[in-house]
Backbone as CSV, one residue per row, in Angstrom:
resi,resn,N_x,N_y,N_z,CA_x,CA_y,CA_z,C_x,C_y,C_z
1,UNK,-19.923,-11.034,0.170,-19.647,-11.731,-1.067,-19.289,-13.177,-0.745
2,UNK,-20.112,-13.832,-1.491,-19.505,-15.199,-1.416,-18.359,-15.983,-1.819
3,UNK,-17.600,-17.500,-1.393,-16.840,-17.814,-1.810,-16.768,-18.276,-3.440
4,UNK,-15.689,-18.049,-3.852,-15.857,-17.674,-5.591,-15.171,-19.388,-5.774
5,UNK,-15.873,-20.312,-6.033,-15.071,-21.925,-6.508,-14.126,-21.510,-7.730
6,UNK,-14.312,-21.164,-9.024,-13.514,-21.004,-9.982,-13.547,-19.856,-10.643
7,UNK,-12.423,-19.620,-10.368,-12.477,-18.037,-10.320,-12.299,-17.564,-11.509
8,UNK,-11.571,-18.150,-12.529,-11.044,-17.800,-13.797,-12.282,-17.092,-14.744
9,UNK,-13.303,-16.966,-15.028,-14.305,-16.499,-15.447,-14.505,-14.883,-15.486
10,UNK,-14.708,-14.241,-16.434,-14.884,-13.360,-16.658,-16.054,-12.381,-15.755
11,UNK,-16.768,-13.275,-15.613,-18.147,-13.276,-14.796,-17.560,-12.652,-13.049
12,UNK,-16.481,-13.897,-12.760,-16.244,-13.320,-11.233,-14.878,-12.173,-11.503
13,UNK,-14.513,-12.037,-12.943,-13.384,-10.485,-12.542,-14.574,-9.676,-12.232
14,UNK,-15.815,-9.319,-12.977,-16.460,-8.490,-12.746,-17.130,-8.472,-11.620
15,UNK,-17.765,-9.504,-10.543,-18.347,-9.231,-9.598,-17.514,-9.028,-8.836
16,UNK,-15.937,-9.657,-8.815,-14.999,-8.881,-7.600,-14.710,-7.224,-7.786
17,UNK,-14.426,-6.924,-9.030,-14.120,-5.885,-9.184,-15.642,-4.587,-8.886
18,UNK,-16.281,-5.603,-8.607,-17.989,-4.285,-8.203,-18.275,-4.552,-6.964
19,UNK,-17.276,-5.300,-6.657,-17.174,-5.563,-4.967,-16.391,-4.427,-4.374
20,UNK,-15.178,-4.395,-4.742,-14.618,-3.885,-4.463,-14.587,-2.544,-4.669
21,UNK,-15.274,-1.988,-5.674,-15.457,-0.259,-6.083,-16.398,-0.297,-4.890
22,UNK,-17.139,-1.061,-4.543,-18.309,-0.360,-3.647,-17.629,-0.505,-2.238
23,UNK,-16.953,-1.262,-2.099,-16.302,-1.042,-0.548,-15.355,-0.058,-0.649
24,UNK,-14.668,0.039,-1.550,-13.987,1.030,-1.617,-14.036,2.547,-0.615
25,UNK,-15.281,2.646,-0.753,-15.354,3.785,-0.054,-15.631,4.214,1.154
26,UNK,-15.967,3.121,1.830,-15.626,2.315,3.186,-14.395,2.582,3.633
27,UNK,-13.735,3.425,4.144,-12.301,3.855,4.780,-11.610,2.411,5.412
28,UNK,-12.460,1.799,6.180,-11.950,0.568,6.648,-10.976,-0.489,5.568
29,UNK,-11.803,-0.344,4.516,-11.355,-1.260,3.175,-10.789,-0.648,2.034
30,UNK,-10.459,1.013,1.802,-10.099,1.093,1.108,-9.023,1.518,0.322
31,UNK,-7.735,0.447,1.138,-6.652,0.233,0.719,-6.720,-1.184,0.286
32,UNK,-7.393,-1.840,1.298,-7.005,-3.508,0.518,-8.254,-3.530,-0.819
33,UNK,-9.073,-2.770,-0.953,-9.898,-2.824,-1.853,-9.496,-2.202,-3.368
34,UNK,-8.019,-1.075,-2.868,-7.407,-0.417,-4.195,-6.393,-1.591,-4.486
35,UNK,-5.624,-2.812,-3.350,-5.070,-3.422,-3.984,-5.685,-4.305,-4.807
36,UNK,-7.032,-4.921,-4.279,-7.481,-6.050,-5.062,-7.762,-4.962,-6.662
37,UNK,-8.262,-3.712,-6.588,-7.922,-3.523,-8.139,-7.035,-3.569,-8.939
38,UNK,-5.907,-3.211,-8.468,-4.571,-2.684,-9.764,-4.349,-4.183,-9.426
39,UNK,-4.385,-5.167,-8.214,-4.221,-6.576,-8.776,-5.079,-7.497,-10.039
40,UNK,-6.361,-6.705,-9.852,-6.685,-7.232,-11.159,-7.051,-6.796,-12.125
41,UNK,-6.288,-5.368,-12.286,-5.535,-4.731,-13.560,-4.321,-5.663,-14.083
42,UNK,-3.607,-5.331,-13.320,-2.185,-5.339,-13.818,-1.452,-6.816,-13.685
43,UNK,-1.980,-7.564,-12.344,-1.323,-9.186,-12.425,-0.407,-9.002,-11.714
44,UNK,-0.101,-7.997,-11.106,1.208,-7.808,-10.029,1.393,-8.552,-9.173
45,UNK,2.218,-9.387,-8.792,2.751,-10.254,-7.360,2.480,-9.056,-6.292
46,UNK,1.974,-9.821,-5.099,1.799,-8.964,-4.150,2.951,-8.345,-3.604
47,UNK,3.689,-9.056,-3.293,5.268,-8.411,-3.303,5.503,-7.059,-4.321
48,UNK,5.109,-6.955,-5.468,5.718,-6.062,-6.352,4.199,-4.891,-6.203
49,UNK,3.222,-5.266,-6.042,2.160,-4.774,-6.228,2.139,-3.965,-4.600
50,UNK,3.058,-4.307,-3.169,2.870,-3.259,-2.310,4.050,-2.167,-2.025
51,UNK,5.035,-2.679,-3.433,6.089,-2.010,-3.476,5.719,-0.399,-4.248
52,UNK,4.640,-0.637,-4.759,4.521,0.718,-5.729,4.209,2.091,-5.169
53,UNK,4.842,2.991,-6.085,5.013,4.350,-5.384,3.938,4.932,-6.160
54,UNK,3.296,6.114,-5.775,2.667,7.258,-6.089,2.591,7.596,-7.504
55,UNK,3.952,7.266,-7.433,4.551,8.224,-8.990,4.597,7.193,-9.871
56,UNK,4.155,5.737,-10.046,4.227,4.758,-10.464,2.877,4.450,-11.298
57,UNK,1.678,5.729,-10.731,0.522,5.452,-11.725,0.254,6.634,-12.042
58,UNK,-0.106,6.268,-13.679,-0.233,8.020,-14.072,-1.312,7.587,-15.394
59,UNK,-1.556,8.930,-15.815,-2.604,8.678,-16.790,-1.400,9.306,-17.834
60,UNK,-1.401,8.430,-19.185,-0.452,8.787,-20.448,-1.149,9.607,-21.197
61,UNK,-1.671,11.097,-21.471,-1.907,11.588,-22.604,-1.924,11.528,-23.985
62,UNK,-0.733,10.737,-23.989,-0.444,10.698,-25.644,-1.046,9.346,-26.064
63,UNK,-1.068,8.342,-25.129,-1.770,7.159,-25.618,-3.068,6.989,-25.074
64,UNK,-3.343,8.395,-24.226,-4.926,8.245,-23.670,-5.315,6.555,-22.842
65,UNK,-4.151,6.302,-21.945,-4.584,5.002,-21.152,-3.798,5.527,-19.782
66,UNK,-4.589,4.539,-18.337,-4.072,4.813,-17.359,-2.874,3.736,-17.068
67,UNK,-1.922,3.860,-16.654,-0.462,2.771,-16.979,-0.458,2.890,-15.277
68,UNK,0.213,1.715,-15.106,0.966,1.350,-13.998,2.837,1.121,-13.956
69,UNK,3.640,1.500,-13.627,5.124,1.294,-13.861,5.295,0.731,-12.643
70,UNK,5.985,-0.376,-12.540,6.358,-1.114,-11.373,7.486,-1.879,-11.727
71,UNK,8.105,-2.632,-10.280,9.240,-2.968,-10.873,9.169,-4.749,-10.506
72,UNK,9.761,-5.650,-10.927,9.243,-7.423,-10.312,10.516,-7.571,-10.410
73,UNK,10.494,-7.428,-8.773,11.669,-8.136,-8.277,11.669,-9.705,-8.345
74,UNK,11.188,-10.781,-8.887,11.156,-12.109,-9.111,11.924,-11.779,-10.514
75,UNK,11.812,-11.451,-11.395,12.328,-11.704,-12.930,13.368,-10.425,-13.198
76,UNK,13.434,-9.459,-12.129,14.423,-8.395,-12.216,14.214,-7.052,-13.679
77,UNK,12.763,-7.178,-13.671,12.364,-6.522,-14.928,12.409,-4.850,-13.812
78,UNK,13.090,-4.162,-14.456,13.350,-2.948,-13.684,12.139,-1.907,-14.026
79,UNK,11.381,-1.845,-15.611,10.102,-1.157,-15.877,9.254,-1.636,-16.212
80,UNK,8.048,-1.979,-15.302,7.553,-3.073,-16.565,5.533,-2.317,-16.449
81,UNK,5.516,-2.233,-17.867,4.239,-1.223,-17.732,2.990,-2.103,-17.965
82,UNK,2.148,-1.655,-17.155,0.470,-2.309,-17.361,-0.320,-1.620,-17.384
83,UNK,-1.499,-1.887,-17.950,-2.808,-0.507,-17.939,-3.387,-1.251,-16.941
84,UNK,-3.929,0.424,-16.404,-5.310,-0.207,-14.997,-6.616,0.996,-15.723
85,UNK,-7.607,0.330,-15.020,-8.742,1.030,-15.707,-9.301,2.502,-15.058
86,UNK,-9.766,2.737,-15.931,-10.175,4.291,-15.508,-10.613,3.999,-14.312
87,UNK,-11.763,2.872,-13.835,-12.166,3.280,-12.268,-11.180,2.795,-11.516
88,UNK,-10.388,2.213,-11.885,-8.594,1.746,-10.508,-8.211,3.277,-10.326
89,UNK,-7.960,3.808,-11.644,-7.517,5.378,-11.533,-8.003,5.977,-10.956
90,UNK,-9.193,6.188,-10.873,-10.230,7.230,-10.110,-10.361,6.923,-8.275
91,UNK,-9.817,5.484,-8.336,-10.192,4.998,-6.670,-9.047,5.530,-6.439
92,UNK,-7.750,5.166,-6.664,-6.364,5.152,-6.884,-6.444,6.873,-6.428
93,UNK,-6.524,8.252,-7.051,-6.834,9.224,-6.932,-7.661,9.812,-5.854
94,UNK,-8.830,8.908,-5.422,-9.931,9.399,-4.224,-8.774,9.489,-2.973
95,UNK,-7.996,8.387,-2.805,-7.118,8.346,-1.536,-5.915,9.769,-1.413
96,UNK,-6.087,10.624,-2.508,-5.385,11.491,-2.122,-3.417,11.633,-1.573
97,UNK,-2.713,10.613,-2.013,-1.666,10.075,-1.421,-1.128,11.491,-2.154
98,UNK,0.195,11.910,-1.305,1.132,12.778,-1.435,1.911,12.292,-2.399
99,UNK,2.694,11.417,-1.763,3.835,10.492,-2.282,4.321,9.387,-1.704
100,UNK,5.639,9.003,-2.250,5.764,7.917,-1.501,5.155,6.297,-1.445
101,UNK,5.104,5.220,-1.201,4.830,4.365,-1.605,2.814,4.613,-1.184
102,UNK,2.443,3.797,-2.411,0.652,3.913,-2.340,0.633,3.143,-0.569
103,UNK,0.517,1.902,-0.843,0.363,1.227,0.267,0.991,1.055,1.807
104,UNK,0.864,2.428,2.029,1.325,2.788,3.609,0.662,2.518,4.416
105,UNK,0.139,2.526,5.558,-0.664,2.187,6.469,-0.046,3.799,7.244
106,UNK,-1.968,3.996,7.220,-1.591,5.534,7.631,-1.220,5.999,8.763
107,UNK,-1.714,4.859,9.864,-1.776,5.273,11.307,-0.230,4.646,11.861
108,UNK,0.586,3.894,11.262,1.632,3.239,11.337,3.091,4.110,10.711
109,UNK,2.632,4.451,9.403,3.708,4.859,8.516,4.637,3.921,8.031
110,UNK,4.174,3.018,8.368,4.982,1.685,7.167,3.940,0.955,6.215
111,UNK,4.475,-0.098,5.609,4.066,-0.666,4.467,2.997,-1.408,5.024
112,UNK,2.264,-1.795,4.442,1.247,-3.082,4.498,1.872,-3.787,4.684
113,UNK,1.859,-4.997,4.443,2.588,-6.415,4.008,1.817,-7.548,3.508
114,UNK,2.523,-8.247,3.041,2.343,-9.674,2.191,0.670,-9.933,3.197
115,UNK,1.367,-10.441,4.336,0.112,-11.181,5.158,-0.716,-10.615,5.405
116,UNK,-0.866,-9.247,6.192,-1.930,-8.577,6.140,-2.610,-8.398,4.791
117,UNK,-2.433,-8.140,4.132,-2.767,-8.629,2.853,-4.129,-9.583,2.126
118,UNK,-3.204,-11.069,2.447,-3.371,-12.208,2.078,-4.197,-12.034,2.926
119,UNK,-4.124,-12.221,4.289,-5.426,-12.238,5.414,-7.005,-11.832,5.095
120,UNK,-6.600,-10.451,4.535,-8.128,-9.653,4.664,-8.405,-10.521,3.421
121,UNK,-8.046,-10.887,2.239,-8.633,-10.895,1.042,-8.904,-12.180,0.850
122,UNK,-8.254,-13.376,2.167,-8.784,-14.477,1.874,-10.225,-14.803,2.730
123,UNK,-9.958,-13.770,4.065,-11.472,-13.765,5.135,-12.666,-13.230,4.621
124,UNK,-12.091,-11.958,3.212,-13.401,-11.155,2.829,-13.901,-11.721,1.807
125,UNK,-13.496,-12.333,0.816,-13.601,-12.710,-0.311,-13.261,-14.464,-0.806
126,UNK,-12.518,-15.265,0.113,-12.345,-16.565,0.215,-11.538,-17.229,-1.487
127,UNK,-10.252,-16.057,-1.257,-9.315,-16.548,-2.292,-8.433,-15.966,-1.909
128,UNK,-7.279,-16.738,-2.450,-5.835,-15.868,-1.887,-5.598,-14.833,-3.146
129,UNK,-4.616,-13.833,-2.502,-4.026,-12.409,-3.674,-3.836,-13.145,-4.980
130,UNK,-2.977,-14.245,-4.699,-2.675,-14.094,-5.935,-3.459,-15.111,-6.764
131,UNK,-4.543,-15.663,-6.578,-5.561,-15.658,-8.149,-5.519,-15.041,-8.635
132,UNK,-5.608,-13.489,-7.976,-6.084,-12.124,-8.512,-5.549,-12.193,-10.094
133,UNK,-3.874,-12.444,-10.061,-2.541,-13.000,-10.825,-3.527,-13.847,-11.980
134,UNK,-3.926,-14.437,-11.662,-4.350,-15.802,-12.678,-5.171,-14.726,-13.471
135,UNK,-6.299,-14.942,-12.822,-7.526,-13.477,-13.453,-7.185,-12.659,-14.328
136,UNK,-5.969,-11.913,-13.937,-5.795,-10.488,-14.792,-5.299,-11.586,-16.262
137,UNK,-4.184,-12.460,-16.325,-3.322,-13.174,-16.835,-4.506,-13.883,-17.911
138,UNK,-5.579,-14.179,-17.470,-6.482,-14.835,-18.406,-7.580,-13.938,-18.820
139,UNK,-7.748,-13.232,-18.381,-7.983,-11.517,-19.310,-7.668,-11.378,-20.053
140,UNK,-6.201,-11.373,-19.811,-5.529,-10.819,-21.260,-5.375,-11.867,-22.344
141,UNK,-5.640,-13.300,-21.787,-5.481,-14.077,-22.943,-6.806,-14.525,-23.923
142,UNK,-7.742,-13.991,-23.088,-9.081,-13.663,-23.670,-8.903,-12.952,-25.014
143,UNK,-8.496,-11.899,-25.086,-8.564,-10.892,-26.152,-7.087,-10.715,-26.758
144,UNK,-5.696,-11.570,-25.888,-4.844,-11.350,-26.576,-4.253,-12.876,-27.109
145,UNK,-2.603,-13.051,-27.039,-2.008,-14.045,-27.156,-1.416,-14.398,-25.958
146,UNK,-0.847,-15.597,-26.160,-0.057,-16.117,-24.831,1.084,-15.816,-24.637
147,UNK,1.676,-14.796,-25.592,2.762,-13.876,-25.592,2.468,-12.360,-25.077
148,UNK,1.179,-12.193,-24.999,0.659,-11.195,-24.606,0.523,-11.110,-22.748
149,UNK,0.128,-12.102,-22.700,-0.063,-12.693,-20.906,1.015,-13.057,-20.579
150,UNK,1.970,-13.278,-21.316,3.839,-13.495,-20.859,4.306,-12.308,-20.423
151,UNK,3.884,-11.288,-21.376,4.549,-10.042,-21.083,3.769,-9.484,-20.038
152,UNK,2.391,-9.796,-19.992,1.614,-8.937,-18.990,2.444,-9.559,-17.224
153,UNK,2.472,-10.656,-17.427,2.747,-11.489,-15.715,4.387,-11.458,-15.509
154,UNK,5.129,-10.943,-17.057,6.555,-10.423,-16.774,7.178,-11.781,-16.606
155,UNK,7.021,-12.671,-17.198,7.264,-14.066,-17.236,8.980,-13.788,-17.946
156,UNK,9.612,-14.657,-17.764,10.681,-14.971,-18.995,10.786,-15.726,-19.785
157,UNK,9.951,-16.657,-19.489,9.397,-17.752,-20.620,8.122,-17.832,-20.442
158,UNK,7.790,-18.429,-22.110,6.852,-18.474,-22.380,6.001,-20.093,-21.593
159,UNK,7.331,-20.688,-21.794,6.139,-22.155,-21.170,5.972,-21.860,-19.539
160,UNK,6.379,-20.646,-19.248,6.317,-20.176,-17.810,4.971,-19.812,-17.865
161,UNK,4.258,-19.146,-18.853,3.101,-18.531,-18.925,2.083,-19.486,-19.495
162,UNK,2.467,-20.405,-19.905,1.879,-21.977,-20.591,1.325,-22.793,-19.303
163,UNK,2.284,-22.953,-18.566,2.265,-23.992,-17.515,1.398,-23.048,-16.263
164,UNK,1.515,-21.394,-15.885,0.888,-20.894,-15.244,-0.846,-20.975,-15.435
165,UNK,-0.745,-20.722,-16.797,-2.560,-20.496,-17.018,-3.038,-22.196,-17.919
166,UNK,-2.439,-22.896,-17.532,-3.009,-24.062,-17.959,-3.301,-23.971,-19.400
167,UNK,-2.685,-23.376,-19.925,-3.206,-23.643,-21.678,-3.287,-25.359,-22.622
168,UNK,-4.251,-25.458,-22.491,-4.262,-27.007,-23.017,-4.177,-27.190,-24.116
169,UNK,-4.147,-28.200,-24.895,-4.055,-28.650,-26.348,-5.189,-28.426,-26.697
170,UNK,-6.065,-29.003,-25.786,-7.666,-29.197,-26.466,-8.200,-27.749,-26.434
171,UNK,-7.907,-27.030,-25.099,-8.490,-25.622,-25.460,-8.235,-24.869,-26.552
172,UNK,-7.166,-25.607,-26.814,-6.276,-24.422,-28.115,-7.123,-24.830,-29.824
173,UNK,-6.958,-26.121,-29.700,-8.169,-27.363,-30.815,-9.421,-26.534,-30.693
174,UNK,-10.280,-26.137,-28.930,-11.312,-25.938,-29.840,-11.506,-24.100,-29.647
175,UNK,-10.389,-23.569,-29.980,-10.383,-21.762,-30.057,-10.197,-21.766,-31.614
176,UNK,-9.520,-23.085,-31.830,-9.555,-22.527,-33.573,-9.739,-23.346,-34.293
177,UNK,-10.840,-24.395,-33.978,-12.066,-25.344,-34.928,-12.577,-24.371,-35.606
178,UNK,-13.153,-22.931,-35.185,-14.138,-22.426,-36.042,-13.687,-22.702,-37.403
179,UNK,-12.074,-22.172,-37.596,-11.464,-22.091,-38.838,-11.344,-23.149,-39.690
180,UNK,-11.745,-24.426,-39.365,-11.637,-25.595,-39.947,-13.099,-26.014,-40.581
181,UNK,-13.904,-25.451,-39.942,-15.294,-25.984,-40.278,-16.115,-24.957,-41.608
């Protein structure tokens, strides 16, 4: 896969994310390939995103969506829920984990980490983790509000989520010209 110049595009969530289902199954890649998903599900800091346990993704019955529960230690939000998509779920599931935190390193028995991390996903793919962050964050502001991408990135303010995704005046002028014309 080539290097992605601007990533924000809808166009490259989808070719990373069909990158990554297909390596997925590649044993070599497919832990950093389940993180680059629920990273661009959910918008998780990599920090919070290699903290997650087993028991932290589940499919909700009653609302028929797959959720993520995690916790962001940056803003001290102790539950903070995101949907990941049926195929995060299904990769998420292929690995078979007992319990215990997802991102173990099997032959080690400890965590991944930050750098290993950052490493593979900036050599394989030529962006750091956390665009991933930006991506999911302008997803959601695609189809939602900027109160919507506040809550998704667990922000505490809103001009936190203003100043993160660059929301401009003019972009905002021309999302709702239609209504003027």
């Amino acid at each position: 896969m080539k290097s992605i110049e601007r990533i924000e595009t809808k166009q490259n969530y989808e070719t990373i994310k069909a990158d990554a289902l297909e390596r997925f199954n590649d044993i070599k890649y497919s832990y950093e390939c389940l993180a680059i998903l629920i990273g661009l599900d959910t918008g998780l800091r990599v920090s919070d995103l290699l903290r997650l346990k087993v028991s932290d993704i589940s499919y909700n019955e009653d609302s028929n969506r797959y959720e993520c529960k995690s916790y962001i230690k940056k803003t001290n939000v102790s539950e903070h829920t995101t949907l990941i998509s049926r195929e995060t779920y299904k990769a998420f599931k292929t690995l078979c984990l007992d319990s215990g935190y997802i991102f173990t390193n099997p032959k080690t028995n400890s965590l991944f980490t930050r750098i290993w991390l950052s490493k593979r996903t900036n050599l394989r793919y030529g962006f750091s983790f956390h665009t991933l962050r930006k991506i999911s964050a302008k997803r959601i502001l695609e189809v939602g509000t900027l109160a919507d991408a506040k809550r998704h990135l667990a922000h505490k303010r809103i001009s936190s989520t203003d100043a993160y995704l660059k929301v401009s005046e003019k972009n905002s002028l021309d999302r709702v010209s239609s209504l003027y014309n």
